[in-house]
PDB file of C-alpha atoms in Angstrom:
ATOM      1  CA  UNK O   1       0.739 -11.754   3.113  1.00 35.00           C
ATOM      2  CA  UNK O   2      -2.928 -13.430   2.837  1.00 44.00           C
ATOM      3  CA  UNK O   3      -3.514 -16.806   0.872  1.00 48.00           C
ATOM      4  CA  UNK O   4      -5.757 -16.068  -2.307  1.00 51.00           C
ATOM      5  CA  UNK O   5      -7.778 -18.819  -3.767  1.00 56.00           C
ATOM      6  CA  UNK O   6      -9.747 -18.937  -7.062  1.00 52.00           C
ATOM      7  CA  UNK O   7     -13.647 -19.716  -7.231  1.00 58.00           C
ATOM      8  CA  UNK O   8     -12.820 -23.507  -8.097  1.00 56.00           C
ATOM      9  CA  UNK O   9     -10.814 -23.707  -4.905  1.00 60.00           C
ATOM     10  CA  UNK O  10      -6.902 -23.713  -5.860  1.00 59.00           C
ATOM     11  CA  UNK O  11      -5.003 -20.991  -6.020  1.00 57.00           C
ATOM     12  CA  UNK O  12      -4.118 -19.179  -9.655  1.00 70.00           C
ATOM     13  CA  UNK O  13      -3.926 -15.811 -10.378  1.00 88.00           C
ATOM     14  CA  UNK O  14      -1.732 -12.945 -11.951  1.00 94.00           C
ATOM     15  CA  UNK O  15      -0.754 -10.229 -10.983  1.00 95.00           C
ATOM     16  CA  UNK O  16       0.785  -7.622 -13.955  1.00 96.00           C
ATOM     17  CA  UNK O  17       2.838  -4.421 -13.542  1.00 96.00           C
ATOM     18  CA  UNK O  18       1.268  -1.188 -14.948  1.00 96.00           C
ATOM     19  CA  UNK O  19       1.902   2.630 -14.300  1.00 93.00           C
ATOM     20  CA  UNK O  20       0.463   5.838 -14.332  1.00 93.00           C
ATOM     21  CA  UNK O  21       3.040   6.452 -16.918  1.00 92.00           C
ATOM     22  CA  UNK O  22       0.978   4.279 -18.971  1.00 94.00           C
ATOM     23  CA  UNK O  23      -2.133   6.466 -19.931  1.00 93.00           C
ATOM     24  CA  UNK O  24      -1.388   9.002 -21.314  1.00 91.00           C
ATOM     25  CA  UNK O  25       1.612  10.215 -23.375  1.00 91.00           C
ATOM     26  CA  UNK O  26       4.634   9.998 -21.187  1.00 92.00           C
ATOM     27  CA  UNK O  27       7.411  12.239 -22.939  1.00 93.00           C
ATOM     28  CA  UNK O  28      10.745  11.349 -21.590  1.00 92.00           C
ATOM     29  CA  UNK O  29       9.964   7.647 -20.775  1.00 91.00           C
ATOM     30  CA  UNK O  30       7.549   7.057 -23.982  1.00 95.00           C
ATOM     31  CA  UNK O  31       8.356   3.394 -24.345  1.00 96.00           C
ATOM     32  CA  UNK O  32       8.069   2.716 -20.811  1.00 93.00           C
ATOM     33  CA  UNK O  33       4.712   3.700 -20.539  1.00 95.00           C
ATOM     34  CA  UNK O  34       3.887   2.390 -24.180  1.00 97.00           C
ATOM     35  CA  UNK O  35       4.853  -1.220 -22.619  1.00 97.00           C
ATOM     36  CA  UNK O  36       2.855  -0.378 -19.748  1.00 97.00           C
ATOM     37  CA  UNK O  37       0.002   0.677 -21.674  1.00 97.00           C
ATOM     38  CA  UNK O  38      -0.255  -2.651 -22.798  1.00 98.00           C
ATOM     39  CA  UNK O  39      -0.158  -4.620 -19.519  1.00 97.00           C
ATOM     40  CA  UNK O  40      -3.474  -2.454 -18.116  1.00 97.00           C
ATOM     41  CA  UNK O  41      -4.978  -3.697 -22.182  1.00 97.00           C
ATOM     42  CA  UNK O  42      -3.138  -7.145 -21.389  1.00 97.00           C
ATOM     43  CA  UNK O  43      -4.680  -7.691 -17.911  1.00 97.00           C
ATOM     44  CA  UNK O  44      -8.071  -6.509 -18.446  1.00 97.00           C
ATOM     45  CA  UNK O  45      -8.524  -8.911 -21.712  1.00 97.00           C
ATOM     46  CA  UNK O  46      -7.469 -11.984 -19.067  1.00 95.00           C
ATOM     47  CA  UNK O  47      -9.769 -11.167 -16.624  1.00 95.00           C
ATOM     48  CA  UNK O  48     -12.224 -12.018 -18.782  1.00 95.00           C
ATOM     49  CA  UNK O  49     -10.984 -14.176 -20.591  1.00 92.00           C
ATOM     50  CA  UNK O  50      -9.367 -17.103 -18.064  1.00 90.00           C
ATOM     51  CA  UNK O  51     -11.971 -15.993 -14.909  1.00 88.00           C
ATOM     52  CA  UNK O  52     -14.286 -18.793 -15.944  1.00 86.00           C
ATOM     53  CA  UNK O  53     -10.478 -21.219 -15.739  1.00 83.00           C
ATOM     54  CA  UNK O  54     -10.139 -20.044 -12.328  1.00 82.00           C
ATOM     55  CA  UNK O  55      -6.910 -17.844 -13.154  1.00 87.00           C
ATOM     56  CA  UNK O  56      -7.267 -14.175 -11.719  1.00 91.00           C
ATOM     57  CA  UNK O  57      -5.881 -11.780 -13.453  1.00 95.00           C
ATOM     58  CA  UNK O  58      -5.422  -8.235 -12.225  1.00 96.00           C
ATOM     59  CA  UNK O  59      -3.479  -5.108 -13.237  1.00 97.00           C
ATOM     60  CA  UNK O  60      -1.071  -3.009 -10.550  1.00 97.00           C
ATOM     61  CA  UNK O  61      -1.203   0.303 -11.767  1.00 96.00           C
ATOM     62  CA  UNK O  62       1.274   2.363  -9.950  1.00 94.00           C
ATOM     63  CA  UNK O  63       2.705   5.686  -9.023  1.00 88.00           C
ATOM     64  CA  UNK O  64       5.883   6.207  -8.151  1.00 84.00           C
ATOM     65  CA  UNK O  65       7.387   3.088  -6.166  1.00 89.00           C
ATOM     66  CA  UNK O  66      10.710   3.488  -3.140  1.00 85.00           C
ATOM     67  CA  UNK O  67      12.312   0.761  -5.118  1.00 84.00           C
ATOM     68  CA  UNK O  68      16.061   0.477  -5.987  1.00 82.00           C
ATOM     69  CA  UNK O  69      15.364   1.149  -9.335  1.00 77.00           C
ATOM     70  CA  UNK O  70      13.513   4.564  -8.818  1.00 73.00           C
ATOM     71  CA  UNK O  71      15.679   5.595  -6.198  1.00 74.00           C
ATOM     72  CA  UNK O  72      19.019   5.091  -8.157  1.00 75.00           C
ATOM     73  CA  UNK O  73      16.703   7.208 -11.536  1.00 70.00           C
ATOM     74  CA  UNK O  74      15.708   9.662  -9.078  1.00 68.00           C
ATOM     75  CA  UNK O  75      19.527  10.268  -7.762  1.00 71.00           C
ATOM     76  CA  UNK O  76      20.762  10.335 -11.457  1.00 71.00           C
ATOM     77  CA  UNK O  77      17.895  13.042 -12.511  1.00 66.00           C
ATOM     78  CA  UNK O  78      18.968  14.974  -9.674  1.00 64.00           C
ATOM     79  CA  UNK O  79      15.539  14.615  -7.952  1.00 59.00           C
ATOM     80  CA  UNK O  80      15.267  16.281  -4.940  1.00 57.00           C
ATOM     81  CA  UNK O  81      11.732  15.624  -3.626  1.00 70.00           C
ATOM     82  CA  UNK O  82      10.257  12.492  -4.362  1.00 75.00           C
ATOM     83  CA  UNK O  83       6.733  12.031  -6.479  1.00 79.00           C
ATOM     84  CA  UNK O  84       3.736  13.211  -4.881  1.00 82.00           C
ATOM     85  CA  UNK O  85       1.824   9.726  -3.775  1.00 88.00           C
ATOM     86  CA  UNK O  86       5.705   7.514  -4.209  1.00 89.00           C
ATOM     87  CA  UNK O  87       4.625   4.673  -1.759  1.00 92.00           C
ATOM     88  CA  UNK O  88       6.626   1.589  -0.508  1.00 91.00           C
ATOM     89  CA  UNK O  89       6.627  -1.533  -2.686  1.00 92.00           C
ATOM     90  CA  UNK O  90       5.740  -3.462   0.394  1.00 92.00           C
ATOM     91  CA  UNK O  91       2.192  -1.489  -0.273  1.00 93.00           C
ATOM     92  CA  UNK O  92       2.091  -1.844  -3.577  1.00 94.00           C
ATOM     93  CA  UNK O  93       2.081  -5.622  -3.038  1.00 93.00           C
ATOM     94  CA  UNK O  94      -0.342  -5.609  -0.728  1.00 92.00           C
ATOM     95  CA  UNK O  95      -3.015  -3.418  -2.370  1.00 93.00           C
ATOM     96  CA  UNK O  96      -2.336  -5.945  -6.341  1.00 93.00           C
ATOM     97  CA  UNK O  97      -2.291  -9.065  -4.346  1.00 90.00           C
ATOM     98  CA  UNK O  98      -5.253  -8.083  -2.627  1.00 91.00           C
ATOM     99  CA  UNK O  99      -7.084  -6.932  -6.152  1.00 92.00           C
ATOM    100  CA  UNK O 100      -6.309 -10.017  -7.378  1.00 90.00           C
ATOM    101  CA  UNK O 101     -10.404 -11.883  -7.975  1.00 88.00           C
ATOM    102  CA  UNK O 102     -11.573  -8.837  -7.358  1.00 91.00           C
ATOM    103  CA  UNK O 103     -10.750  -6.317 -10.007  1.00 94.00           C
ATOM    104  CA  UNK O 104      -9.032  -6.181 -13.202  1.00 96.00           C
ATOM    105  CA  UNK O 105      -6.810  -2.980 -12.008  1.00 97.00           C
ATOM    106  CA  UNK O 106      -5.781  -1.536  -9.136  1.00 97.00           C
ATOM    107  CA  UNK O 107      -4.197   1.497  -8.234  1.00 96.00           C
ATOM    108  CA  UNK O 108      -2.127   2.128  -5.537  1.00 96.00           C
ATOM    109  CA  UNK O 109      -3.192   4.803  -3.421  1.00 95.00           C
ATOM    110  CA  UNK O 110      -5.045   7.998  -2.813  1.00 95.00           C
ATOM    111  CA  UNK O 111      -2.519  10.535  -4.681  1.00 94.00           C
ATOM    112  CA  UNK O 112      -2.252   7.982  -6.863  1.00 94.00           C
ATOM    113  CA  UNK O 113      -5.451   7.462  -7.625  1.00 95.00           C
ATOM    114  CA  UNK O 114      -6.383  11.215  -8.077  1.00 95.00           C
ATOM    115  CA  UNK O 115      -3.436  11.013 -10.713  1.00 92.00           C
ATOM    116  CA  UNK O 116      -5.393   8.513 -12.411  1.00 94.00           C
ATOM    117  CA  UNK O 117      -8.358  10.644 -12.510  1.00 94.00           C
ATOM    118  CA  UNK O 118      -7.107  14.029 -13.073  1.00 94.00           C
ATOM    119  CA  UNK O 119      -4.565  12.641 -15.919  1.00 92.00           C
ATOM    120  CA  UNK O 120      -6.426  10.027 -17.866  1.00 88.00           C
ATOM    121  CA  UNK O 121     -10.256  10.875 -17.154  1.00 90.00           C
ATOM    122  CA  UNK O 122     -10.669  14.872 -16.065  1.00 95.00           C
ATOM    123  CA  UNK O 123      -7.936  17.007 -18.298  1.00 95.00           C
ATOM    124  CA  UNK O 124      -7.598  17.493 -22.231  1.00 95.00           C
ATOM    125  CA  UNK O 125      -5.285  14.920 -23.133  1.00 94.00           C
ATOM    126  CA  UNK O 126      -2.596  17.950 -24.628  1.00 95.00           C
ATOM    127  CA  UNK O 127      -2.155  19.312 -20.891  1.00 95.00           C
ATOM    128  CA  UNK O 128      -2.525  15.864 -19.395  1.00 94.00           C
ATOM    129  CA  UNK O 129       1.101  14.924 -21.279  1.00 94.00           C
ATOM    130  CA  UNK O 130       2.362  18.093 -20.143  1.00 95.00           C
ATOM    131  CA  UNK O 131       1.884  17.477 -17.300  1.00 92.00           C
ATOM    132  CA  UNK O 132       3.948  14.482 -17.296  1.00 90.00           C
ATOM    133  CA  UNK O 133       6.942  16.072 -19.470  1.00 91.00           C
ATOM    134  CA  UNK O 134       7.251  17.863 -16.302  1.00 88.00           C
ATOM    135  CA  UNK O 135       7.147  15.395 -13.526  1.00 82.00           C
ATOM    136  CA  UNK O 136       9.288  13.031 -15.781  1.00 83.00           C
ATOM    137  CA  UNK O 137      12.084  15.744 -17.193  1.00 81.00           C
ATOM    138  CA  UNK O 138      15.497  13.537 -16.580  1.00 73.00           C
ATOM    139  CA  UNK O 139      14.093  10.234 -16.294  1.00 69.00           C
ATOM    140  CA  UNK O 140      14.768   9.712 -19.966  1.00 62.00           C
TER     141      UNK O 140
END
């Protein structure tokens, strides 16, 4: 991965991991989703507050990532197919690090960008929550 330098020439930055589940109510994983919403808002605030100090901040608003934890949860809940847009951890890390110093939020993957727009911006909240419920059922 490339080395990132801040505007002051020194390497400094923070990536906070968030999730698409933090963009609307996420039944069965509500506490998890709430913590991810917090991370997104915190990153946005810190992005602005710390930029003049040479500290870059971004929130990585990821969808499903092929991690041992995700694979274990999927197996325990008897999910047979991966969630649409599931990405490898390396892809997510590369996107997050590339965004560091450029923007306060990054959403890795086309499918996840589309889901963010659809669920978080275009659909009524009631509908978005119902769609999330269908995809998170069994993950509690």
